[in-house]
Amino acid sequence: MPIRLLPPEIVNRIAAGEVVERPAAAVKELVENAIDAGARRIEVTLREGGLGAIVVSDDGAGMSRDELVLAVERHATSKLPDDDLVNIATLGFRGEALASIGAVGRLAIATHRQNDPHAWSLTVVGGVKSAPQPAALGQGTRVELNDLFHATPARLKFMRKPGTESSHAADAVKRLAMAYPDIDFTMTEDGRVLFRGPAASRDLLDEAGARLERLASVMGRDFADNALAVSATREGVRLTGHIGLPTLNRGNAAQQYLFVNGRPVRDRLLQGAVRAAYQDFLARDRHPLVALFLDVPPDEVDVNVHPAKAEVRFRDSGLVRGLIVGALRHALAEAGHRASTTVSAAALGSFRPGAAPSYTPLRPSLPRGFAEPLAGFESPSAPPGAATESIGNKAHPLGAARAQVHETYIVAQTADGLVIVDQHAAHERLVYERMKQALEDGGVQRQGLLLPEVVELDEAAARRLVERSTELKELGLVLESFGPASVVVREVPALLGATDVQGLVRDLADEIAELGAALSLKERLEEVCGTLACHGSVRAGRRLAQGEMDALLRQMEATPHSGQCNHGRPTYVELKLADIERLFGRR
Ligand code: ADP
Ligand code: MG
């Protein structure tokens, strides 16, 4: 068959398949155009998940008659004035969205440029455009797309239920709305509001506050109430945004948003960097909520990787990753012992008077009767009663220990409420942080066992432990082979105190089996130290003296990240006096 140049309708239809793969993609392109046109208000309406109709109206700059005629042509754009593909300041630049959209549905555009006497309208059906007509419309542009994919039944068959399509479309609008808190967004479907993002109110003068308001309208109030601000700059790359406390977490990463120069992007780099920053605080299957905004010099990033412009490539991705990990860790460390309010809200919920007695402890209680000495934390030297002075003292937000209940929880009185601490979870966190610190400072102190202890295992487990013995020694555990199926332990980390060596070594063997041979234990410090720390911690079921309880509280205050255990569970919950009064109907 002879080679021929394809007619433009076919070219457009092929390209359209890339740009407009589903209604959400058309919605995204149209809203981006409205943002680029400088709109202050954008309204999106859908019918049948966008397959029936998509209407996007804006109050932006509008187009002249001639601009309108050109706009629907392929590769027609007003956004690359100097043919400069490097310094792209707008969301659009490829000049193909309207042409593509016109190839996959019935397109009607009305537009009114400021100072023009009236509006103009035009239609594109099956890739064929009509002559422009005078029309009635206030300043701005209204784009209507009907019967999406009516000409490509094959594509139509791939569409999901309208509900699924409209939630994808809403997701696209929300992502853009997060990056533009000054613009008022409304999205409806058949009169039902899918999303509302009111423009930031005037009294929210600071930029971060306005943005957090908008983030709350997309990610929920919980997020705004439990978010930490992030701000850092490295080599001209600026990172701002908000991240959730570790105790506010989810089963998937859907609530992690990244924006590059105002453009929502999906990027593996982000997920990897976020995981690395939170790895000390969350189990591997839990995910934090984050919204991060990168401002990158245009020549440091390529946005022209994919027709939908959803992917970017950084010139120096190591720099970006380092910036994210560093800034997030810093923000989390600053948060100190803060645990999310959702935790106390949930606790309050289960405290409601008259509710069924469905109270479940925050962690399963461990067997009673452990009586090991409290390793590594000493009673305060202050005289008894001194702790009482810490009530009302801002320096001691966790207050003064009042009682221990069920040999598991410490109840403390604070300036304006009370705190319940899970003694095991809290102490585990303290030991873990201390081990990490010790490692950084050049090694974990070891303590020789009076009687070396032999631990019987299976052959594979014994071999795995012995193979890792050099690394384990660095972590403070000295062991060697003892016959084919056992090891002998000679020294343990001093931090752990008198610990159950048998249990510790078995757990470590399991841990190492799970981690596989490829990873060094140092890389997996989190898990290994976690296992060690757990064994060195005050058990639930151990009675604590007053001094020991207060010492634990003071150490929590002084230790970064002590608001959650190594698995993202809280180590304490706080109830404000006001909440307690509410429970009793005093307020
Ligand atoms: P691109 O956005 O990549 O330039 P499009 O096909 O989306 O390509 O749009 C083509 C041109 O039409 C834009 O460059 C812009 O000049 C004009 N345009 C599109 N939508 C609007 C709008 N809502 N308001 C004003 N001008 C618009
Ligand atoms: Mg565009």
XYZ file of C-alpha atoms and ligand atoms in Angstrom:
615
model
C 0.000 0.000 0.000
C 1.283 3.471 -0.786
C 2.442 5.804 1.980
C 0.145 8.767 2.400
C -0.281 11.688 4.766
C -3.326 11.125 6.951
C -6.154 13.660 6.710
C -6.296 16.064 9.705
C -9.540 14.591 11.167
C -7.829 11.215 11.461
C -4.649 12.742 12.888
C -6.766 14.558 15.452
C -8.696 11.451 16.322
C -5.511 9.463 16.877
C -4.000 12.233 19.021
C -7.303 12.630 20.829
C -7.014 9.064 22.028
C -3.893 10.071 23.939
C -5.098 13.362 25.314
C -8.703 12.457 26.055
C -8.748 8.918 27.303
C -11.790 9.485 29.516
C -14.110 12.337 30.556
C -11.814 13.318 33.419
C -9.059 14.097 30.915
C -11.281 16.492 28.966
C -12.400 18.146 32.217
C -8.781 18.570 33.259
C -7.775 20.192 29.954
C -10.732 22.582 29.996
C -10.179 23.638 33.598
C -6.468 24.155 32.890
C -7.415 26.450 30.018
C -9.672 28.446 32.338
C -6.859 28.779 34.894
C -4.411 29.858 32.180
C -6.971 32.469 31.069
C -6.730 34.070 34.521
C -10.193 33.046 35.756
C -11.254 33.858 39.336
C -14.302 31.577 39.178
C -14.608 28.252 37.434
C -17.763 26.177 37.194
C -17.850 22.597 35.987
C -21.079 20.686 35.278
C -21.383 17.071 34.227
C -24.083 14.825 32.889
C -23.715 11.033 32.961
C -20.236 11.207 34.413
C -19.219 13.593 31.641
C -20.106 11.152 28.860
C -23.408 12.980 28.315
C -22.077 16.484 28.725
C -19.215 18.477 30.232
C -19.601 22.231 30.620
C -16.765 24.422 31.889
C -17.433 28.144 32.384
C -14.902 30.733 33.464
C -14.661 34.480 33.913
C -11.171 34.684 32.422
C -9.736 36.727 29.581
C -11.875 35.229 26.782
C -10.933 35.154 23.094
C -11.490 37.395 20.103
C -13.317 36.075 17.051
C -10.052 35.267 15.269
C -8.509 33.674 18.323
C -11.569 31.474 18.719
C -11.316 30.275 15.149
C -7.657 29.402 15.636
C -8.010 27.907 19.111
C -9.660 24.695 17.914
C -6.956 24.012 15.339
C -4.274 21.506 16.094
C -1.028 22.994 17.458
C -2.655 26.390 17.895
C -1.682 27.990 21.185
C -1.197 31.426 22.660
C 1.079 30.025 25.325
C 4.476 29.640 23.689
C 5.036 33.216 22.565
C 8.799 32.783 22.133
C 8.759 29.135 21.017
C 10.455 28.522 24.342
C 9.724 24.956 25.447
C 11.967 25.337 28.474
C 10.413 28.237 30.352
C 6.799 27.114 30.425
C 4.728 29.246 32.787
C 1.250 27.999 31.869
C -0.522 24.684 32.381
C -1.167 24.334 28.641
C 1.400 24.705 25.881
C 0.844 21.849 23.453
C -2.045 23.522 21.657
C -3.858 20.281 21.067
C -6.525 19.938 23.749
C -9.361 21.773 22.027
C -8.544 20.143 18.686
C -8.530 16.712 20.299
C -11.706 17.337 22.246
C -13.383 18.524 19.056
C -12.494 15.188 17.472
C -14.128 13.013 20.141
C -17.394 14.832 20.862
C -19.682 17.682 19.875
C -17.857 20.811 20.976
C -19.469 24.229 21.381
C -17.486 27.252 22.589
C -18.783 30.685 23.438
C -16.320 33.352 24.476
C -16.325 37.058 25.255
C -13.090 38.980 25.404
C -13.046 42.062 27.603
C -13.811 45.271 25.669
C -15.218 43.347 22.681
C -18.785 44.463 21.914
C -20.219 40.937 22.159
C -19.361 37.275 22.456
C -18.630 34.792 19.659
C -19.499 31.145 19.426
C -18.465 28.233 17.270
C -19.042 24.478 17.102
C -16.869 21.546 16.108
C -18.640 18.310 15.244
C -16.776 15.300 13.932
C -13.681 17.442 13.484
C -15.544 19.924 11.265
C -15.843 23.472 12.585
C -18.638 25.923 11.926
C -18.257 29.593 11.052
C -18.119 31.850 14.158
C -21.446 33.440 15.153
C -22.178 36.426 17.408
C -23.433 35.203 20.769
C -24.530 36.366 24.219
C -22.197 35.753 27.176
C -20.607 37.827 29.942
C -16.838 38.122 30.015
C -15.103 34.787 29.922
C -15.497 31.491 28.159
C -17.982 28.642 28.210
C -16.982 25.341 26.659
C -19.550 22.606 26.257
C -18.724 19.086 25.171
C -21.626 16.771 24.358
C -21.793 13.071 23.587
C -18.164 12.331 24.328
C -16.919 9.321 22.309
C -20.206 9.057 20.392
C -18.167 8.644 17.211
C -15.849 6.026 18.729
C -18.088 3.278 20.139
C -15.019 1.151 20.842
C -13.755 3.765 23.304
C -17.195 4.210 24.787
C -17.234 0.524 25.695
C -14.180 1.024 27.894
C -15.886 3.631 30.024
C -16.912 2.691 33.527
C -20.182 3.446 35.204
C -20.980 7.190 35.108
C -20.411 7.339 38.874
C -16.839 6.149 38.444
C -16.206 8.571 35.604
C -17.545 11.513 37.567
C -15.411 10.694 40.578
C -12.340 10.617 38.330
C -13.382 13.964 36.889
C -13.943 15.393 40.372
C -10.512 14.122 41.357
C -8.937 16.018 38.443
C -10.725 19.236 39.416
C -9.796 18.855 43.096
C -6.138 18.379 42.250
C -6.108 21.594 40.259
C -8.114 23.379 42.936
C -5.510 22.455 45.564
C -2.876 24.356 43.609
C -5.069 27.452 43.068
C -6.687 28.405 46.369
C -7.471 31.913 45.085
C -9.828 30.597 42.420
C -13.411 29.729 43.314
C -14.361 26.254 42.087
C -17.783 24.666 41.850
C -18.459 21.279 40.346
C -21.930 19.771 40.030
C -23.595 16.832 38.370
C -27.323 16.988 37.709
C -27.673 19.636 40.384
C -25.694 17.629 42.940
C -22.538 19.304 44.231
C -19.479 17.135 43.607
C -16.982 19.658 44.913
C -16.930 23.169 46.284
C -13.781 25.142 46.815
C -14.690 28.688 47.843
C -11.949 31.189 47.115
C -9.761 31.801 50.150
C -11.370 34.374 52.400
C -9.696 37.757 52.582
C -8.794 37.515 56.252
C -6.564 34.526 55.526
C -3.800 36.818 54.486
C -0.962 34.398 54.712
C -0.441 32.095 51.804
C -0.007 28.915 53.816
C -3.248 29.529 55.719
C -5.213 30.055 52.527
C -3.755 26.943 51.045
C -4.481 24.862 54.115
C -8.138 25.966 53.909
C -8.288 24.688 50.351
C -6.505 21.469 51.262
C -9.122 20.948 53.969
C -11.918 21.222 51.415
C -10.310 18.428 49.397
C -8.591 16.213 51.986
C -10.927 16.831 54.892
C -10.965 18.787 58.139
C -9.058 16.025 59.883
C -6.107 16.667 57.660
C -6.080 20.405 58.294
C -6.337 19.824 62.048
C -3.482 17.357 62.056
C -1.142 18.800 59.475
C 2.377 20.110 59.849
C 3.603 22.904 57.623
C 6.623 22.138 55.471
C 8.939 24.721 54.005
C 12.451 24.228 52.703
C 14.673 25.371 49.870
C 17.703 23.715 48.374
C 19.676 24.939 45.367
C 16.842 27.018 44.002
C 14.220 24.299 44.455
C 11.527 25.290 46.933
C 9.270 22.858 48.765
C 6.169 23.988 50.666
C 2.976 22.277 51.703
C 1.463 20.309 54.542
C 1.919 16.780 55.807
C -0.219 14.763 58.197
C 0.893 13.492 61.573
C 1.830 9.807 61.355
C -1.105 8.795 63.537
C -3.398 10.080 60.790
C -2.786 7.397 58.184
C -4.500 5.420 55.450
C -4.333 2.000 53.839
C -3.231 3.398 50.479
C -1.314 6.341 49.046
C -4.298 7.959 47.301
C -4.147 10.963 49.623
C -0.619 11.929 48.630
C -0.492 14.878 46.289
C 2.473 16.431 44.536
C 2.507 19.626 42.525
C 5.357 20.882 40.411
C 5.190 24.542 39.449
C 1.442 24.580 40.033
C 0.884 21.413 38.041
C -0.542 18.301 39.691
C 1.690 15.376 38.814
C 1.861 11.705 39.620
C 5.340 10.763 40.432
C 7.012 7.687 41.864
C 9.710 9.898 43.302
C 7.203 11.459 45.660
C 5.903 8.182 47.015
C 9.418 6.883 47.555
C 10.548 10.040 49.309
C 7.460 10.164 51.522
C 7.885 6.531 52.456
C 11.506 7.157 53.385
C 10.626 10.182 55.510
C 7.920 8.350 57.445
C 9.553 4.948 57.622
C 10.297 5.254 61.319
C 6.713 6.000 62.194
C 4.486 3.842 60.101
C 4.039 0.188 59.363
C 4.826 -0.647 55.764
C 1.185 -0.986 54.790
C 0.099 2.387 56.190
C 0.377 5.667 54.281
C 0.458 9.254 55.462
C -1.519 12.126 53.919
C 0.572 14.805 52.244
C 0.183 17.716 49.839
C 3.516 19.028 48.625
C 4.260 21.863 46.255
C 7.591 22.094 44.491
C 8.735 25.263 42.802
C 11.494 24.313 40.457
C 13.398 26.531 38.005
C 11.884 25.632 34.611
C 15.164 24.365 33.237
C 15.410 21.864 36.103
C 12.254 20.007 35.129
C 10.752 18.616 31.924
C 6.958 18.716 31.871
C 6.720 17.614 28.258
C 7.072 13.916 28.956
C 3.513 12.783 28.381
C 0.557 14.195 26.378
C -1.579 14.448 29.507
C 1.292 16.354 31.184
C 0.805 14.259 34.320
C 4.408 13.132 34.485
C 7.497 15.212 34.936
C 11.180 14.512 34.831
C 13.632 16.272 37.112
C 17.121 17.032 35.941
C 18.437 16.247 39.412
C 15.989 13.850 41.005
C 18.421 13.105 43.836
C 18.253 16.744 44.884
C 14.449 16.725 44.875
C 14.252 13.476 46.808
C 16.765 14.691 49.375
C 14.867 17.937 49.776
C 11.565 16.136 50.371
C 12.961 13.545 52.778
C 14.915 16.149 54.742
C 12.071 18.661 54.996
C 9.510 16.042 56.030
C 11.764 14.497 58.661
C 12.467 17.936 60.030
C 8.768 18.803 60.260
C 8.008 15.476 61.934
C 10.810 15.957 64.445
C 9.521 19.437 65.274
C 6.116 17.939 65.955
C 7.760 16.078 68.823
C 5.292 14.116 70.854
C 2.160 15.507 69.210
C -0.304 12.772 68.276
C -3.243 13.452 66.042
C -6.465 14.823 67.481
C -8.342 12.153 65.575
C -7.015 9.728 68.144
C -8.510 11.574 71.097
C -11.652 12.241 69.079
C -12.005 8.500 68.551
C -11.305 7.907 72.218
C -13.928 10.443 73.192
C -16.382 8.701 70.904
C -15.930 5.490 72.834
C -16.246 7.338 76.167
C -19.753 8.533 75.404
C -21.962 7.861 78.377
C -24.489 5.109 77.821
C -22.654 3.734 74.823
C -22.312 -0.019 74.633
C -19.247 -1.188 76.535
C -17.297 -1.647 73.336
C -14.107 -0.005 74.492
C -11.148 -1.784 72.978
C -7.666 -1.156 74.298
C -5.336 0.580 71.869
C -3.138 -2.464 71.790
C -3.794 -5.988 72.931
C -2.665 -6.373 76.492
C 0.393 -8.468 76.963
C 0.761 -11.172 79.547
C 1.122 -9.893 83.061
C 3.844 -10.576 85.511
C 6.994 -9.324 83.876
C 9.224 -7.947 86.541
C 12.363 -6.942 84.740
C 14.044 -3.784 85.958
C 13.157 -0.664 84.049
C 16.138 -0.476 81.745
C 17.694 2.790 80.787
C 15.511 5.258 82.576
C 16.102 6.338 86.077
C 13.875 7.847 88.687
C 14.075 11.623 88.774
C 16.364 13.042 91.399
C 13.730 15.599 92.396
C 12.026 15.042 95.746
C 8.600 13.401 95.810
C 5.877 15.906 95.115
C 8.041 17.952 92.795
C 6.192 16.433 89.873
C 3.001 18.167 90.981
C 4.603 21.469 90.087
C 4.779 20.388 86.500
C 1.015 20.672 86.228
C 0.307 23.903 84.466
C 3.881 24.087 83.378
C 4.073 24.545 79.603
C 7.417 22.777 79.594
C 5.697 19.589 80.728
C 2.767 19.152 78.384
C 2.296 15.535 79.390
C 1.694 16.605 82.970
C 2.220 14.755 86.236
C 1.556 11.039 86.656
C -1.428 10.446 88.915
C -1.993 6.747 88.684
C -1.304 3.570 86.837
C -4.288 1.524 85.791
C -4.349 -2.163 84.913
C -0.550 -2.086 85.173
C -0.612 -0.929 81.556
C -1.675 2.689 81.354
C -0.369 5.778 83.074
C -2.926 8.468 83.822
C -1.412 11.934 84.085
C -2.917 15.293 84.914
C -2.029 18.150 82.573
C -2.664 21.880 82.768
C -5.988 21.582 80.963
C -6.930 17.942 80.915
C -5.576 14.466 81.291
C -3.348 12.135 79.354
C -3.442 8.356 79.175
C -0.139 6.777 78.187
C 0.335 3.244 76.911
C 3.466 2.484 78.921
C 4.751 -0.277 76.679
C 4.262 1.590 73.409
C 5.792 4.743 74.834
C 8.824 3.057 76.282
C 9.398 1.063 73.115
C 9.561 4.344 71.226
C 12.041 5.818 73.695
C 14.336 2.816 73.513
C 14.144 2.842 69.743
C 15.015 6.523 69.462
C 17.909 6.008 71.855
C 19.241 3.086 69.833
C 19.135 5.149 66.675
C 20.955 7.958 68.435
C 23.557 5.576 69.806
C 24.154 4.158 66.338
C 24.635 7.618 64.942
C 27.048 8.412 67.742
C 29.225 5.499 66.774
C 27.848 2.337 68.232
C 25.466 0.744 70.630
C 26.822 -0.001 74.081
C 26.924 -3.695 74.832
C 26.622 -5.547 78.056
C 28.087 -9.001 78.578
C 25.837 -11.744 79.866
C 27.098 -13.429 83.029
C 26.125 -16.744 81.563
C 26.185 -16.899 77.765
C 22.798 -18.078 76.650
C 22.212 -20.822 74.108
C 19.185 -20.383 71.876
C 17.829 -23.395 70.005
C 16.466 -22.593 66.570
C 16.088 -24.436 63.301
C 19.118 -24.772 61.059
C 18.105 -22.132 58.545
C 17.327 -19.565 61.236
C 20.627 -20.220 63.020
C 22.541 -19.880 59.771
C 20.798 -16.623 58.896
C 21.641 -15.112 62.266
C 25.278 -16.170 62.091
C 25.589 -14.752 58.571
C 24.449 -11.429 59.944
C 26.504 -11.578 63.125
C 28.855 -8.726 62.155
C 25.943 -6.418 61.554
C 24.158 -7.558 64.694
C 27.288 -6.800 66.692
C 27.068 -3.178 65.557
C 23.550 -3.120 66.909
C 24.861 -4.434 70.209
C 24.063 -8.115 69.936
C 27.005 -10.520 69.979
C 26.248 -14.092 69.030
C 27.998 -17.010 67.356
C 27.220 -20.404 65.954
C 26.687 -23.204 68.475
C 26.166 -26.472 66.673
C 24.070 -26.661 63.520
C 20.736 -25.458 64.878
C 21.571 -23.087 67.710
C 23.464 -19.935 68.555
C 25.108 -18.726 71.704
C 24.509 -15.132 72.791
C 27.334 -13.452 74.688
C 26.423 -9.778 74.787
C 23.214 -7.760 74.379
C 22.576 -4.025 73.868
C 23.015 -2.367 77.271
C 19.886 -0.308 76.654
C 17.742 -3.393 76.835
C 18.667 -4.260 80.395
C 17.837 -7.765 81.549
C 15.875 -8.984 78.622
C 14.330 -12.221 77.445
C 17.238 -13.289 75.247
C 15.463 -16.361 73.881
C 12.462 -14.404 72.695
C 14.580 -11.608 71.307
C 16.789 -13.902 69.215
C 13.820 -15.869 67.846
C 12.012 -12.675 66.861
C 15.143 -11.355 65.204
C 15.579 -14.599 63.257
C 12.007 -14.239 61.980
C 12.592 -10.626 61.172
C 15.742 -11.389 59.190
C 14.039 -14.221 57.309
C 11.331 -11.780 56.289
C 13.744 -9.056 55.230
C 15.617 -11.390 52.904
C 19.300 -11.548 52.241
C 19.575 -8.564 49.945
C 19.057 -5.821 52.472
C 21.604 -4.789 54.985
C 20.347 -4.624 58.524
C 21.449 -1.007 58.700
C 19.093 -0.184 55.856
C 16.431 -2.039 57.727
C 17.330 -0.469 61.020
C 13.731 0.431 61.498
C 12.516 -3.141 61.768
C 15.543 -4.519 63.556
C 15.751 -1.754 66.143
C 12.001 -1.975 66.479
C 12.283 -5.642 67.399
C 15.134 -4.939 69.785
C 13.326 -1.987 71.333
C 10.171 -3.972 71.820
C 12.112 -6.518 73.849
C 13.791 -3.874 75.933
C 10.594 -2.073 76.785
C 8.558 -1.888 79.888
C 5.927 -4.508 79.483
C 2.319 -3.851 79.877
C 1.448 -5.575 83.121
C 4.365 -4.217 85.094
C 3.675 -2.002 88.075
C 5.563 1.307 87.950
C 6.581 3.523 90.850
C 5.554 7.189 90.826
C 9.071 8.293 89.966
C 9.297 5.842 87.096
C 6.037 7.093 85.609
C 7.065 10.733 85.794
C 10.458 9.892 84.348
C 8.739 8.198 81.429
C 6.569 11.262 80.783
C 9.560 13.627 80.916
C 11.498 11.439 78.517
C 8.588 11.329 76.099
C 8.538 15.114 76.058
C 12.234 15.219 75.348
C 12.216 12.563 72.651
C 11.328 13.269 69.052
C 8.459 11.272 67.563
C 7.348 9.936 70.907
C 3.679 10.523 70.081
C 3.520 7.287 68.180
C 5.047 3.868 68.503
C 7.063 2.326 65.681
C 3.892 1.121 63.993
C 2.048 4.438 63.762
C -0.158 3.735 66.764
C -0.396 6.499 69.326
C 1.562 6.185 72.543
C -0.864 8.403 74.413
C -4.248 10.038 74.101
C -5.155 13.376 75.530
C -8.551 14.458 76.806
C -9.063 18.151 77.396
C -10.960 19.217 80.478
C -13.456 20.851 78.142
C -14.078 17.482 76.482
C -14.527 15.776 79.807
C -16.952 18.473 80.910
C -18.866 17.929 77.699
C -19.075 14.221 78.454
C -20.731 15.043 81.736
C -23.057 17.613 80.228
C -21.375 20.429 82.118
C -20.963 22.359 78.873
P -3.082 24.995 24.967
O -3.849 25.176 26.240
O -2.046 23.941 25.095
O -2.574 26.262 24.404
P -5.647 24.293 23.896
O -6.048 23.518 22.696
O -6.117 23.793 25.191
O -4.087 24.401 23.875
O -6.137 25.772 23.725
C -5.751 26.500 22.559
C -5.790 27.987 22.831
O -7.132 28.418 23.007
C -5.089 28.423 24.102
O -3.709 28.613 23.886
C -5.810 29.718 24.441
O -5.257 30.788 23.731
C -7.211 29.483 23.903
N -8.154 29.087 24.973
C -8.580 27.845 25.244
N -9.440 27.835 26.286
C -9.566 29.117 26.685
C -10.323 29.782 27.740
N -11.092 29.088 28.585
N -10.192 31.115 27.855
C -9.405 31.815 27.002
N -8.688 31.253 26.005
C -8.755 29.931 25.838
Mg -5.035 23.726 27.074
